[in-house]
Short mmCIF file of C-alpha atoms and ligand atoms in Angstrom, two decimals:
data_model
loop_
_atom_site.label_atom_id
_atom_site.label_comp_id
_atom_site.label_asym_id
_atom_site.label_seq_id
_atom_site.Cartn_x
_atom_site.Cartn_y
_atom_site.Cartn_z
CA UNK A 20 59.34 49.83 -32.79
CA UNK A 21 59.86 46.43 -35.20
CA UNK A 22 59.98 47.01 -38.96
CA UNK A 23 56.87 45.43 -38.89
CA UNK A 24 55.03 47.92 -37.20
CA UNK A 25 57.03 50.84 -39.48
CA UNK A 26 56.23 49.07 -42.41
CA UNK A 27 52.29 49.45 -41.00
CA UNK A 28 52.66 53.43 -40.04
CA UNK A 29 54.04 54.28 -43.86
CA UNK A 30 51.21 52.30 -45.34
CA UNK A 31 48.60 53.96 -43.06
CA UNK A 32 50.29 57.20 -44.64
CA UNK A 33 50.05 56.48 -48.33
CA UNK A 34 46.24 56.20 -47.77
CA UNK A 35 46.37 60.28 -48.24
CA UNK A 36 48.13 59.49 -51.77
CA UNK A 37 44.92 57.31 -53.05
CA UNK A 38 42.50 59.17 -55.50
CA UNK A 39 39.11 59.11 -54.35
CA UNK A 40 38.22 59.01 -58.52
CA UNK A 41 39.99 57.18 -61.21
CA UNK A 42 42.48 54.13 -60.58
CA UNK A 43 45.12 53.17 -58.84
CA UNK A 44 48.47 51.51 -59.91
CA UNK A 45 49.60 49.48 -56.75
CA UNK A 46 53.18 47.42 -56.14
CA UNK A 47 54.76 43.90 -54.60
CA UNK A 48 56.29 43.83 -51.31
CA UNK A 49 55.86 42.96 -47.59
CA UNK A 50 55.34 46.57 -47.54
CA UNK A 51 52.30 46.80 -50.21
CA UNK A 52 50.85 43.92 -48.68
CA UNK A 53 50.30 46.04 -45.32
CA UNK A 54 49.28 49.07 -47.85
CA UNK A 55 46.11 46.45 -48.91
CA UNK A 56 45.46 45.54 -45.69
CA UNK A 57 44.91 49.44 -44.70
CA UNK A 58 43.01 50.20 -47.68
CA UNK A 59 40.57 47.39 -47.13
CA UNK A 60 40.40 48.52 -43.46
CA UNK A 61 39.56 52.49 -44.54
CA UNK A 62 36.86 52.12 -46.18
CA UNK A 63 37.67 54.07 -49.28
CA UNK A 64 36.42 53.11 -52.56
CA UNK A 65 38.21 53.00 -56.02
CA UNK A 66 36.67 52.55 -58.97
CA UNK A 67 40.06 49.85 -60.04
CA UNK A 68 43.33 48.98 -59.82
CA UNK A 69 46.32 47.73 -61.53
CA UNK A 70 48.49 45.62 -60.66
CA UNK A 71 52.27 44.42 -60.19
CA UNK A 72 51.81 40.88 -59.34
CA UNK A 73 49.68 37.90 -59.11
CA UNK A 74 49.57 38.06 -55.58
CA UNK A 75 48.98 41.46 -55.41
CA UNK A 76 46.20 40.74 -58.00
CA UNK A 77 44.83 38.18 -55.40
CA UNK A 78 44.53 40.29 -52.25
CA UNK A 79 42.88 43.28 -53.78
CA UNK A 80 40.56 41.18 -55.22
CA UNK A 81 39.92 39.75 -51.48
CA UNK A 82 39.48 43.37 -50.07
CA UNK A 83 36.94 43.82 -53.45
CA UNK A 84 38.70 46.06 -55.57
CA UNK A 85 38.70 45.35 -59.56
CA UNK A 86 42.08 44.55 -60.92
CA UNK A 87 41.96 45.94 -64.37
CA UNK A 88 44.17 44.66 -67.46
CA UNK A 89 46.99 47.30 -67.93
CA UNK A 90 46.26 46.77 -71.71
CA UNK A 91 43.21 48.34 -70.90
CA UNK A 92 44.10 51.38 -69.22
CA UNK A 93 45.99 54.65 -71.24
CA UNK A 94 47.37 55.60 -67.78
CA UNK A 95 46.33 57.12 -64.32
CA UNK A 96 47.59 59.69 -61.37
CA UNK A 97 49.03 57.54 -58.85
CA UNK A 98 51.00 54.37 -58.41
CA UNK A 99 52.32 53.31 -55.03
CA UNK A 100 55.10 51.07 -54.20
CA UNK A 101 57.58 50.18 -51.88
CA UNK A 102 61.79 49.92 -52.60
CA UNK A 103 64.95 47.71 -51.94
CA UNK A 104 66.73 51.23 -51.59
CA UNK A 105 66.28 55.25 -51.78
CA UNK A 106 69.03 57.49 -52.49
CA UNK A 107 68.35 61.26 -52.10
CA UNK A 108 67.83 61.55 -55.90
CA UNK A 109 64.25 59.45 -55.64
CA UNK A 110 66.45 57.00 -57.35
CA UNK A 111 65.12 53.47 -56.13
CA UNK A 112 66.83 49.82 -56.74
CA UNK A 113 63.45 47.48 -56.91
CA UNK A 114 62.53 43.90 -57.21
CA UNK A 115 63.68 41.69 -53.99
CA UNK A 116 60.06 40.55 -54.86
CA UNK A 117 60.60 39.49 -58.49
CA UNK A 118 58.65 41.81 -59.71
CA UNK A 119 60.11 44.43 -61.31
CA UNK A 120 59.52 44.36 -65.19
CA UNK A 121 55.73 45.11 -64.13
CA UNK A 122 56.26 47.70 -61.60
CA UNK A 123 58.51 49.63 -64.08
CA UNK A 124 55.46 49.08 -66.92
CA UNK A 125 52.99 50.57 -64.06
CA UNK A 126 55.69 53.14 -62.93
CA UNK A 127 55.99 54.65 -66.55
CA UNK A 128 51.75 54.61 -66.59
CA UNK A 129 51.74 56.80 -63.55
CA UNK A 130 51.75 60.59 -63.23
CA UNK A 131 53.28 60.35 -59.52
CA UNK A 132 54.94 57.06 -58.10
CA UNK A 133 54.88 57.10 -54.39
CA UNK A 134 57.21 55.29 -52.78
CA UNK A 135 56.57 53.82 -48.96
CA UNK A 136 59.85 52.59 -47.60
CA UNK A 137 60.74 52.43 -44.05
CA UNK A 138 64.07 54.17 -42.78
CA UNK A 139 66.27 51.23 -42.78
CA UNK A 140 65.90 51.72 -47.03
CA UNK A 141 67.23 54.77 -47.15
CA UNK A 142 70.67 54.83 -48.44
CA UNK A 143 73.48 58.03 -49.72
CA UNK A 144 74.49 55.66 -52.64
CA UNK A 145 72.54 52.86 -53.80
CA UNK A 146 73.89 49.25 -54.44
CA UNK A 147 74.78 47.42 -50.94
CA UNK A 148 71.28 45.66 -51.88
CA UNK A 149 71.81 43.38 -54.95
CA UNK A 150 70.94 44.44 -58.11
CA UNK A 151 68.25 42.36 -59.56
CA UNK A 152 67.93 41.94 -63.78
CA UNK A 153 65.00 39.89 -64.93
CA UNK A 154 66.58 38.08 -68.17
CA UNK A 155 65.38 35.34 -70.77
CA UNK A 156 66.20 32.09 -69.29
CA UNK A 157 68.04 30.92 -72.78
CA UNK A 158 70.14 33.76 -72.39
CA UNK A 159 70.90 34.05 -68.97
CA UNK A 160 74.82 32.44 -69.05
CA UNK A 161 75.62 35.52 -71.54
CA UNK A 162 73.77 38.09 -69.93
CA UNK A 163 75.87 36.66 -66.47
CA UNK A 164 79.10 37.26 -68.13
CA UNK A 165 78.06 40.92 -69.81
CA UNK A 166 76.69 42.02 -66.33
CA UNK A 167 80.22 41.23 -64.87
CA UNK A 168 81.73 42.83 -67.99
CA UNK A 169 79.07 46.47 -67.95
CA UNK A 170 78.92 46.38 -63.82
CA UNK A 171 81.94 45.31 -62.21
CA UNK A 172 80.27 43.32 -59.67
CA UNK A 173 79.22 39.88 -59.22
CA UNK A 174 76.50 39.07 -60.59
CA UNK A 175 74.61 35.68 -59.35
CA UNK A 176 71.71 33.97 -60.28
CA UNK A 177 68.38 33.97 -57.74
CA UNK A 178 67.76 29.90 -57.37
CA UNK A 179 64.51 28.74 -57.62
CA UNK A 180 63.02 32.36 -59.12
CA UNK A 181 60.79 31.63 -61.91
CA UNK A 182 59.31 35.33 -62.15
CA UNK A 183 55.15 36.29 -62.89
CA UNK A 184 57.13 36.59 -66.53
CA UNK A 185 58.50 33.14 -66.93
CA UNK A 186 62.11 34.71 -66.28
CA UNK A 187 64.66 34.35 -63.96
CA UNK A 188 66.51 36.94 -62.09
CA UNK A 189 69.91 37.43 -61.39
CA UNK A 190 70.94 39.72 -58.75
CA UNK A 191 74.33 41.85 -59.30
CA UNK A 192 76.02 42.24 -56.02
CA UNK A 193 79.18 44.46 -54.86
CA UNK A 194 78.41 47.84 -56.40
CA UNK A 195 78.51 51.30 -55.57
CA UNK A 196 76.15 53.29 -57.96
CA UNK A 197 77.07 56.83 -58.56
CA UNK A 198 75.46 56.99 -61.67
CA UNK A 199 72.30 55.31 -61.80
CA UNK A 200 71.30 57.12 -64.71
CA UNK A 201 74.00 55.44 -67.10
CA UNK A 202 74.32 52.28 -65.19
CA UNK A 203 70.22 51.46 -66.01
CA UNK A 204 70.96 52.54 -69.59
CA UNK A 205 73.82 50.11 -69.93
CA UNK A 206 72.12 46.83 -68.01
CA UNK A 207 69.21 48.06 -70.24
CA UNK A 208 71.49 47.38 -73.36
CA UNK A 209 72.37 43.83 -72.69
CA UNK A 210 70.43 41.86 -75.28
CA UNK A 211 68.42 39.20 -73.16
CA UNK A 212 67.89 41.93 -70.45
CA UNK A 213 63.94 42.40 -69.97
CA UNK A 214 64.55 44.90 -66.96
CA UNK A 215 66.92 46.03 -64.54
CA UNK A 216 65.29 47.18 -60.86
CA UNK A 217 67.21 50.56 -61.03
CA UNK A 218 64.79 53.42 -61.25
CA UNK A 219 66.65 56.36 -62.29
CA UNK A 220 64.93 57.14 -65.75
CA UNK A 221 61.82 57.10 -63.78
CA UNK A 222 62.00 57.13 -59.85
CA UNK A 223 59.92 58.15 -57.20
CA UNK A 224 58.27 61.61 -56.93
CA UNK A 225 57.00 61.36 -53.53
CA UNK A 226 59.31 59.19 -50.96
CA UNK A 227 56.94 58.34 -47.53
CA UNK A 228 59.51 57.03 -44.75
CA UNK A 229 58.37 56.04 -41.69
CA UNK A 230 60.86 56.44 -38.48
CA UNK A 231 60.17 56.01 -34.51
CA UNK A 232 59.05 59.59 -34.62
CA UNK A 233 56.20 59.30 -37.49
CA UNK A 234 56.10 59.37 -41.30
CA UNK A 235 58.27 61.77 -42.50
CA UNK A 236 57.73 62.99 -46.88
CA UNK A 237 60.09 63.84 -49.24
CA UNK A 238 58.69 65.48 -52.93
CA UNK A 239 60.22 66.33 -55.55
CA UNK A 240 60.82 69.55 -56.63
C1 LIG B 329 59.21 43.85 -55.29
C2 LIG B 329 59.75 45.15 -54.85
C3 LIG B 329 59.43 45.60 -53.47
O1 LIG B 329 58.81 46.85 -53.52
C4 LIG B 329 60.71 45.68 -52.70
O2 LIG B 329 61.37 44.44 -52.73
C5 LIG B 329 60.45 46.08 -51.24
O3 LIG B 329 59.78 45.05 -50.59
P1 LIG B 329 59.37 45.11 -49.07
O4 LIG B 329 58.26 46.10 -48.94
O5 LIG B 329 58.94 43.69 -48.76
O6 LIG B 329 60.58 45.49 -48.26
O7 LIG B 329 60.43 45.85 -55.57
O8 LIG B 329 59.69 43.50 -56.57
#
């Protein structure tokens, strides 16, 4: 079975998670994108959505659901989104897309963020994907040489990334994160930070993985 068609299964799955009433909070991702795709193939209505990205914006629109203004909306049951990584915590690293400062804005909106990941995210410790920090562009050179400084890795600047935000990102690579907890705090701390893709103040409650054998759920206790 290709990623592809894993990636297809766990977004088939997450259908389940989508309230019949009320909104939806939906991601970025190759992932998500097959998650639209399903949803405009079921059928099911919902009364809006909000969303992580433009494009995102752009193909729920084309499947005819209403993309409401976050600003607009106190909050809402269920947000679904895909990962860079999964520890067994729920613990997530996010935004290979770029998109991470409005995922975690839509994450912190959402009773219950399910994540749809196929097995190959899965991870004991997270950090063999890069890190990615969205910073202020006129303080990016600083925020380089604190990430080095806070992290220990290396961290290196995504060319040509100009996120939905007008930022740029800069992904740390070379860690091993045993804490995530304190790590997001510190990256968080950085003056010129807008958002590190660790999840660990706020991860996942519901992890959907799909494997050869089928979709397999993990919940939180
Ligand atoms: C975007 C994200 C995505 O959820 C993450 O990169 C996973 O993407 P994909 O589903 O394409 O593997 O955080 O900012």
């Amino acid at each position: 079975m290709t990623q592809d068609e894993l990636k297809t299964m766990v977004a088939k799955a997450a259908l389940d998670y989508v309230p019949r009433k009320g909104i939806l909070g939906v991601g970025s991702g190759s992932t998500v994108v097959k998650f639209i795709e399903q949803l405009g193939k079921s059928g099911i209505h919902i009364d809006g959505a909000v969303s992580s990205s433009v494009k995102t914006t752009h193909l729920l629109e084309k499947i005819g659901v209403e993309v409401l203004d976050p600003n607009d909306v106190e909050g809402y049951d269920v947000y679904i989104d895909g990962a860079d990584e999964v520890d067994p915590n729920f613990n997530l690293i996010k935004g290979g897309g770029a998109c991470l400062t409005r995922e975690k804005i839509l994450t912190s909106m959402a009773s219950k963020f399910v994540c749809i990941v196929d097995k190959s995210k899965l991870v004991d410790t997270l950090g063999a994907f890069p890190l990615p920090v969205e910073v202020i562009p006129m303080g990016r050179e600083q925020v380089i040489r604190q990430l080095r400084k806070v992290t220990g890795g290396d961290p290196v600047l995504r060319k040509g990334c100009i996120t939905d935000n007008g930022c740029q990102i800069v992904d740390v690579r070379g860690l091993e994160i045993t804490d995530p907890i304190a790590l997001e705090d510190a990256i968080n701390a950085i003056p010129g930070v807008v958002t590190v893709g660790l999840f660990a103040r706020r991860g996942a409650e519901v992890v959907l993985y799909s494997e050869e054998d089928g979709v397999q759920v993990r919940k939180r206790a």
